[in-house]
């Protein structure tokens, strides 16, 4: 019995990813043998810390061991030597903190035998972008390396167009790693080139690489890209597709590749489990893989138009289990399990912006086509493609893309509630008459849109196929057709028939090995051929009837039915190929080719031999319809237990055929899904809910939708109140407002009742280091900083995420070369002063450093040197008699020897007591003046006259300091009478 809930699941993908991830193996727990270690003869320890330039590995035959975490501005480590093991020793490399760079790079060609192992590589805060090939700022990136091994690495990256392991490697092993892609929204620069989590490009004909047992989380486009002769197995891959043509595992024109035992969960814009595409693809074997896919987004390419944001016309692309289009020869796709979910009105998002939008999520289990001359087969797969409500497009097998090659589908179980087989769809033709033989087609639900065999895009493209001895269950049937036969010039032809078994004997009854058996239709057209084996037995196909439209010449909704009975059997001599005999047509109701139940017919010619036909022995006996629900039980926690924090929920499930997935419900709400195979486990964070009682229920599903439910488990959640108290933190060194120089140790202390998770050090807002355990110290080279004030910060985090921080300001004062000259000026005496006796010469100087001496000069001759302030010199002018003109200069020196010099001033020296003489030369004494008059004075001195004052009537009228000493006297402002003048 099929539960309705089977068709309404997977509506909470984001919650499932965040809260209830299935338990993955931990990185670093690798069982890999590091092959290049056999060459190691030396050991070098890498100190770790903050790197402004990459650490360079140049010594071969050496194991480099990282002693503590690295925080790198750009690239952290560059390997430039062969026969090297880089052992991260459980530590973390955080790269691309401020500038572009890789975590670990092999940036030299033609190296060999390199291993990178055991630690974490995380893209830093800069989150720089990659290029259109997904290259740049990768956790690991290499040039050509022979025998590269990457094992036990946990890589996390998130810059736009940044991939994971971007490798050019030969004969290499990539194993037991975890890669997390953190880019959850946006666009790709070039979706045709792609962003890969692991790409190990080797070129045509190269020796194989092995990519195994890796866990890839949320690949934005492609998980693993395979090249010639690669082995890809045991990987667990989830896709969060942000562009069209996103694959869990992908190959382009690849040859001689095996892909097996992988588990792929694909979501997003255009998620595809596995794809090998294009002419040139050859000899690919794909088996035992489990694929679960659903379209949950739209993007720019198929969904960016305005109409797509109208709820009446949602857009969306196909989710696909396996895809081969545009060619593929010798593809053997067998024993895989595919689950596709479709929903025409899925509540999804727009990839570039994360805007909420309805998504028309369509799906194909197989999307396959091969070219003329190519052959591929798809056998024993379990394919389930189910639509949520019967309004979407859910195709089990889609033959599409211009197929004209030879494809066979045998022993598959195909379940759908919309369409089991699409003979063409909107992607193109299916013109090559693919063979569907001994498959089981199962219908579930009862939606009006259902058909067993049909064609997409309203049947526009050609659609051909041969259906031989298939089983039809749950209402599926040969006559449940969704074909449109009306299009002109479009060949529509569906042939139905059976398998039969024949045994050839000669006239004496001896078995005839290697004998040809030909089957002709009633109009003598050769239909099928077979050859007997060593026991004379052959299995052959008999075509019963055809539904067609005469290659589009008959344009009717009702197809033409062409019956092929009665058939004729012909035996050929194995030695010369000549006909032994040819049976006569038998149009009776009991003819051998009309039998629908067990029967034996012997046809022959007594002269040449016979063929005995067993109608049931060659026919396909389909499996019984599976109606048994899986058995499921919650093994832990136990009923009535009291729990807190992260709760590990373990579930056991089994089925008469196979369990495809297990779901966990809390209080009846779906929380997470764990796809097959088991063991089935979930991690539930009870701290995210309020304290109280909760019921746990598990549901298990098989391939046809049978659902089994566990007994309810009731638990009590009792978490302590959330910790909202931040830790205490202090910076104990250097002290606040202290002056520092050279290399210093920054020391912090931190404490919290629940434990300190980490302490981060910052300088002027730039992260220096992250320390997870005490003591919390960091060595800072202040010579890399400018002199002056800088702010140091320590930030502490507790286990609950609370944080606190402390700041100290320090003054950096490192000695630097000084080339600045002092500035000097003379403050006394004034320029042009007349000096006598003892006079003080004073000067001042300024500089960025201390002035250590001043030197005083008279007429260029050193008077004396002063080494400390105040800078002055007492000059006894009597030693120099009388000088009418002298020069004074002062020079200043700083500690670095830089010289500064004052401007030169001129003074005079006069140590005699002779007075200057002054005579008024005009007007003459007693003269009468009545208008403005010029008064002229003649003055002399034994040294120099510095100023002449004119007095009128005993009061100072004016003064002159330079020759000629002439004064303009406005006599009109004086009263008539006698006025006296004196100089």
mmCIF file of N, CA and C in Angstrom, residues 394-456:
data_model
loop_
_atom_site.group_PDB
_atom_site.id
_atom_site.type_symbol
_atom_site.label_atom_id
_atom_site.label_comp_id
_atom_site.label_asym_id
_atom_site.label_seq_id
_atom_site.Cartn_x
_atom_site.Cartn_y
_atom_site.Cartn_z
ATOM 1 N N UNK A 394 6.851 13.990 -14.865
ATOM 2 C CA UNK A 394 7.683 13.003 -14.180
ATOM 3 C C UNK A 394 7.891 11.829 -15.123
ATOM 4 N N UNK A 395 9.043 11.802 -15.815
ATOM 5 C CA UNK A 395 9.327 10.792 -16.827
ATOM 6 C C UNK A 395 10.334 9.791 -16.266
ATOM 7 N N UNK A 396 9.978 8.509 -16.291
ATOM 8 C CA UNK A 396 10.896 7.490 -15.793
ATOM 9 C C UNK A 396 12.122 7.354 -16.663
ATOM 10 N N UNK A 397 11.898 6.975 -17.945
ATOM 11 C CA UNK A 397 12.976 6.888 -18.934
ATOM 12 C C UNK A 397 12.607 7.807 -20.086
ATOM 13 N N UNK A 398 13.516 8.693 -20.462
ATOM 14 C CA UNK A 398 13.285 9.598 -21.587
ATOM 15 C C UNK A 398 14.336 9.338 -22.654
ATOM 16 N N UNK A 399 13.871 8.794 -23.813
ATOM 17 C CA UNK A 399 14.737 8.678 -24.988
ATOM 18 C C UNK A 399 14.586 9.970 -25.776
ATOM 19 N N UNK A 400 15.662 10.708 -25.949
ATOM 20 C CA UNK A 400 15.535 12.101 -26.366
ATOM 21 C C UNK A 400 16.767 12.530 -27.148
ATOM 22 N N UNK A 401 16.883 13.811 -27.416
ATOM 23 C CA UNK A 401 18.121 14.396 -27.918
ATOM 24 C C UNK A 401 18.565 13.925 -29.278
ATOM 25 N N UNK A 402 17.628 13.520 -30.179
ATOM 26 C CA UNK A 402 18.029 13.111 -31.518
ATOM 27 C C UNK A 402 18.595 11.707 -31.577
ATOM 28 N N UNK A 403 18.116 10.815 -30.715
ATOM 29 C CA UNK A 403 18.658 9.463 -30.678
ATOM 30 C C UNK A 403 18.395 8.709 -31.984
ATOM 31 N N UNK A 404 19.448 8.164 -32.601
ATOM 32 C CA UNK A 404 19.312 7.271 -33.756
ATOM 33 C C UNK A 404 20.205 6.056 -33.587
ATOM 34 N N UNK A 405 20.788 5.886 -32.391
ATOM 35 C CA UNK A 405 21.686 4.773 -32.147
ATOM 36 C C UNK A 405 20.949 3.565 -31.627
ATOM 37 N N UNK A 406 21.703 2.640 -31.047
ATOM 38 C CA UNK A 406 21.173 1.374 -30.570
ATOM 39 C C UNK A 406 21.206 1.369 -29.047
ATOM 40 N N UNK A 407 20.040 1.504 -28.437
ATOM 41 C CA UNK A 407 19.950 1.473 -26.978
ATOM 42 C C UNK A 407 19.012 0.352 -26.563
ATOM 43 N N UNK A 408 19.375 -0.341 -25.477
ATOM 44 C CA UNK A 408 18.504 -1.375 -24.922
ATOM 45 C C UNK A 408 18.301 -1.124 -23.434
ATOM 46 N N UNK A 409 17.083 -1.404 -22.990
ATOM 47 C CA UNK A 409 16.690 -1.250 -21.589
ATOM 48 C C UNK A 409 16.119 -2.596 -21.139
ATOM 49 N N UNK A 410 16.829 -3.254 -20.227
ATOM 50 C CA UNK A 410 16.427 -4.607 -19.853
ATOM 51 C C UNK A 410 16.453 -4.776 -18.338
ATOM 52 N N UNK A 411 15.369 -5.378 -17.828
ATOM 53 C CA UNK A 411 15.319 -5.754 -16.421
ATOM 54 C C UNK A 411 15.194 -4.591 -15.464
ATOM 55 N N UNK A 412 14.798 -3.422 -15.956
ATOM 56 C CA UNK A 412 14.635 -2.268 -15.080
ATOM 57 C C UNK A 412 13.245 -2.275 -14.450
ATOM 58 N N UNK A 413 13.162 -1.696 -13.255
ATOM 59 C CA UNK A 413 11.869 -1.448 -12.620
ATOM 60 C C UNK A 413 11.641 0.054 -12.641
ATOM 61 N N UNK A 414 10.599 0.466 -13.393
ATOM 62 C CA UNK A 414 10.359 1.892 -13.609
ATOM 63 C C UNK A 414 8.995 2.248 -13.037
ATOM 64 N N UNK A 415 8.993 3.115 -12.027
ATOM 65 C CA UNK A 415 7.762 3.505 -11.348
ATOM 66 C C UNK A 415 7.509 4.985 -11.590
ATOM 67 N N UNK A 416 6.266 5.323 -11.955
ATOM 68 C CA UNK A 416 5.902 6.725 -12.140
ATOM 69 C C UNK A 416 4.402 6.894 -11.951
ATOM 70 N N UNK A 417 3.998 8.095 -11.617
ATOM 71 C CA UNK A 417 2.566 8.404 -11.596
ATOM 72 C C UNK A 417 2.191 9.366 -12.731
ATOM 73 N N UNK A 418 3.143 9.627 -13.657
ATOM 74 C CA UNK A 418 2.870 10.472 -14.823
ATOM 75 C C UNK A 418 3.219 9.750 -16.121
ATOM 76 N N UNK A 419 4.469 9.309 -16.285
ATOM 77 C CA UNK A 419 4.894 8.673 -17.533
ATOM 78 C C UNK A 419 6.098 7.782 -17.269
ATOM 79 N N UNK A 420 5.945 6.473 -17.552
ATOM 80 C CA UNK A 420 7.059 5.560 -17.329
ATOM 81 C C UNK A 420 8.140 5.702 -18.390
ATOM 82 N N UNK A 421 7.725 5.785 -19.675
ATOM 83 C CA UNK A 421 8.691 5.883 -20.765
ATOM 84 C C UNK A 421 8.274 7.015 -21.695
ATOM 85 N N UNK A 422 9.184 7.958 -21.930
ATOM 86 C CA UNK A 422 8.957 9.043 -22.890
ATOM 87 C C UNK A 422 9.770 8.744 -24.137
ATOM 88 N N UNK A 423 9.080 8.457 -25.244
ATOM 89 C CA UNK A 423 9.755 8.241 -26.528
ATOM 90 C C UNK A 423 9.861 9.590 -27.224
ATOM 91 N N UNK A 424 10.830 10.370 -26.781
ATOM 92 C CA UNK A 424 11.078 11.775 -27.131
ATOM 93 C C UNK A 424 10.411 12.674 -26.097
ATOM 94 N N UNK A 425 10.979 13.860 -25.978
ATOM 95 C CA UNK A 425 10.390 14.877 -25.116
ATOM 96 C C UNK A 425 10.781 16.240 -25.682
ATOM 97 N N UNK A 426 10.672 17.290 -24.905
ATOM 98 C CA UNK A 426 10.954 18.621 -25.426
ATOM 99 C C UNK A 426 12.409 18.809 -25.806
ATOM 100 N N UNK A 427 13.268 17.844 -25.445
ATOM 101 C CA UNK A 427 14.680 17.961 -25.776
ATOM 102 C C UNK A 427 15.007 17.376 -27.146
ATOM 103 N N UNK A 428 14.066 16.588 -27.719
ATOM 104 C CA UNK A 428 14.342 16.101 -29.058
ATOM 105 C C UNK A 428 13.813 14.713 -29.345
ATOM 106 N N UNK A 429 14.271 14.164 -30.506
ATOM 107 C CA UNK A 429 13.739 12.941 -31.095
ATOM 108 C C UNK A 429 14.194 11.685 -30.380
ATOM 109 N N UNK A 430 13.401 10.624 -30.573
ATOM 110 C CA UNK A 430 13.827 9.262 -30.271
ATOM 111 C C UNK A 430 13.504 8.443 -31.513
ATOM 112 N N UNK A 431 14.418 8.432 -32.475
ATOM 113 C CA UNK A 431 14.147 7.834 -33.784
ATOM 114 C C UNK A 431 14.854 6.507 -33.986
ATOM 115 N N UNK A 432 15.516 5.973 -32.992
ATOM 116 C CA UNK A 432 16.355 4.790 -33.190
ATOM 117 C C UNK A 432 15.739 3.482 -32.753
ATOM 118 N N UNK A 433 14.427 3.439 -32.487
ATOM 119 C CA UNK A 433 13.751 2.214 -32.046
ATOM 120 C C UNK A 433 14.494 1.525 -30.888
ATOM 121 N N UNK A 434 14.683 2.206 -29.757
ATOM 122 C CA UNK A 434 15.339 1.549 -28.625
ATOM 123 C C UNK A 434 14.521 0.334 -28.173
ATOM 124 N N UNK A 435 15.221 -0.644 -27.620
ATOM 125 C CA UNK A 435 14.603 -1.892 -27.198
ATOM 126 C C UNK A 435 14.336 -1.868 -25.699
ATOM 127 N N UNK A 436 13.068 -2.084 -25.328
ATOM 128 C CA UNK A 436 12.665 -2.218 -23.929
ATOM 129 C C UNK A 436 12.233 -3.666 -23.730
ATOM 130 N N UNK A 437 13.024 -4.417 -22.955
ATOM 131 C CA UNK A 437 12.774 -5.848 -22.863
ATOM 132 C C UNK A 437 12.877 -6.302 -21.405
ATOM 133 N N UNK A 438 11.880 -7.047 -20.984
ATOM 134 C CA UNK A 438 11.824 -7.636 -19.643
ATOM 135 C C UNK A 438 11.939 -6.586 -18.539
ATOM 136 N N UNK A 439 11.377 -5.420 -18.761
ATOM 137 C CA UNK A 439 11.285 -4.398 -17.725
ATOM 138 C C UNK A 439 9.956 -4.528 -16.993
ATOM 139 N N UNK A 440 9.877 -3.942 -15.817
ATOM 140 C CA UNK A 440 8.630 -3.863 -15.070
ATOM 141 C C UNK A 440 8.231 -2.400 -14.970
ATOM 142 N N UNK A 441 7.071 -2.064 -15.535
ATOM 143 C CA UNK A 441 6.560 -0.701 -15.491
ATOM 144 C C UNK A 441 5.414 -0.651 -14.479
ATOM 145 N N UNK A 442 5.558 0.244 -13.506
ATOM 146 C CA UNK A 442 4.594 0.316 -12.405
ATOM 147 C C UNK A 442 3.945 1.688 -12.403
ATOM 148 N N UNK A 443 2.643 1.679 -12.328
ATOM 149 C CA UNK A 443 1.873 2.916 -12.164
ATOM 150 C C UNK A 443 1.490 3.047 -10.698
ATOM 151 N N UNK A 444 1.633 4.261 -10.147
ATOM 152 C CA UNK A 444 1.115 4.564 -8.817
ATOM 153 C C UNK A 444 0.217 5.784 -8.930
ATOM 154 N N UNK A 445 -0.695 5.893 -7.973
ATOM 155 C CA UNK A 445 -1.715 6.948 -7.990
ATOM 156 C C UNK A 445 -2.660 6.752 -9.180
ATOM 157 N N UNK A 446 -3.538 7.707 -9.373
ATOM 158 C CA UNK A 446 -4.525 7.595 -10.446
ATOM 159 C C UNK A 446 -4.777 8.967 -11.054
ATOM 160 N N UNK A 447 -3.705 9.603 -11.529
ATOM 161 C CA UNK A 447 -3.827 10.941 -12.095
ATOM 162 C C UNK A 447 -4.236 10.873 -13.561
ATOM 163 N N UNK A 448 -5.096 11.791 -14.018
ATOM 164 C CA UNK A 448 -5.552 11.773 -15.416
ATOM 165 C C UNK A 448 -4.415 11.902 -16.423
ATOM 166 N N UNK A 449 -3.330 12.556 -16.030
ATOM 167 C CA UNK A 449 -2.237 12.784 -16.980
ATOM 168 C C UNK A 449 -1.378 11.550 -17.203
ATOM 169 N N UNK A 450 -1.643 10.462 -16.478
ATOM 170 C CA UNK A 450 -0.744 9.304 -16.537
ATOM 171 C C UNK A 450 -0.790 8.596 -17.889
ATOM 172 N N UNK A 451 0.384 8.148 -18.344
ATOM 173 C CA UNK A 451 0.508 7.221 -19.471
ATOM 174 C C UNK A 451 1.712 6.334 -19.207
ATOM 175 N N UNK A 452 1.641 5.122 -19.710
ATOM 176 C CA UNK A 452 2.793 4.220 -19.554
ATOM 177 C C UNK A 452 3.878 4.569 -20.560
ATOM 178 N N UNK A 453 3.450 4.789 -21.819
ATOM 179 C CA UNK A 453 4.387 5.130 -22.892
ATOM 180 C C UNK A 453 3.847 6.370 -23.574
ATOM 181 N N UNK A 454 4.721 7.374 -23.781
ATOM 182 C CA UNK A 454 4.238 8.596 -24.401
ATOM 183 C C UNK A 454 5.376 9.425 -24.940
ATOM 184 N N UNK A 455 5.064 10.689 -25.226
ATOM 185 C CA UNK A 455 6.064 11.627 -25.737
ATOM 186 C C UNK A 455 5.770 13.001 -25.165
ATOM 187 N N UNK A 456 6.827 13.704 -24.820
ATOM 188 C CA UNK A 456 6.664 15.037 -24.262
ATOM 189 C C UNK A 456 6.423 16.076 -25.332
#
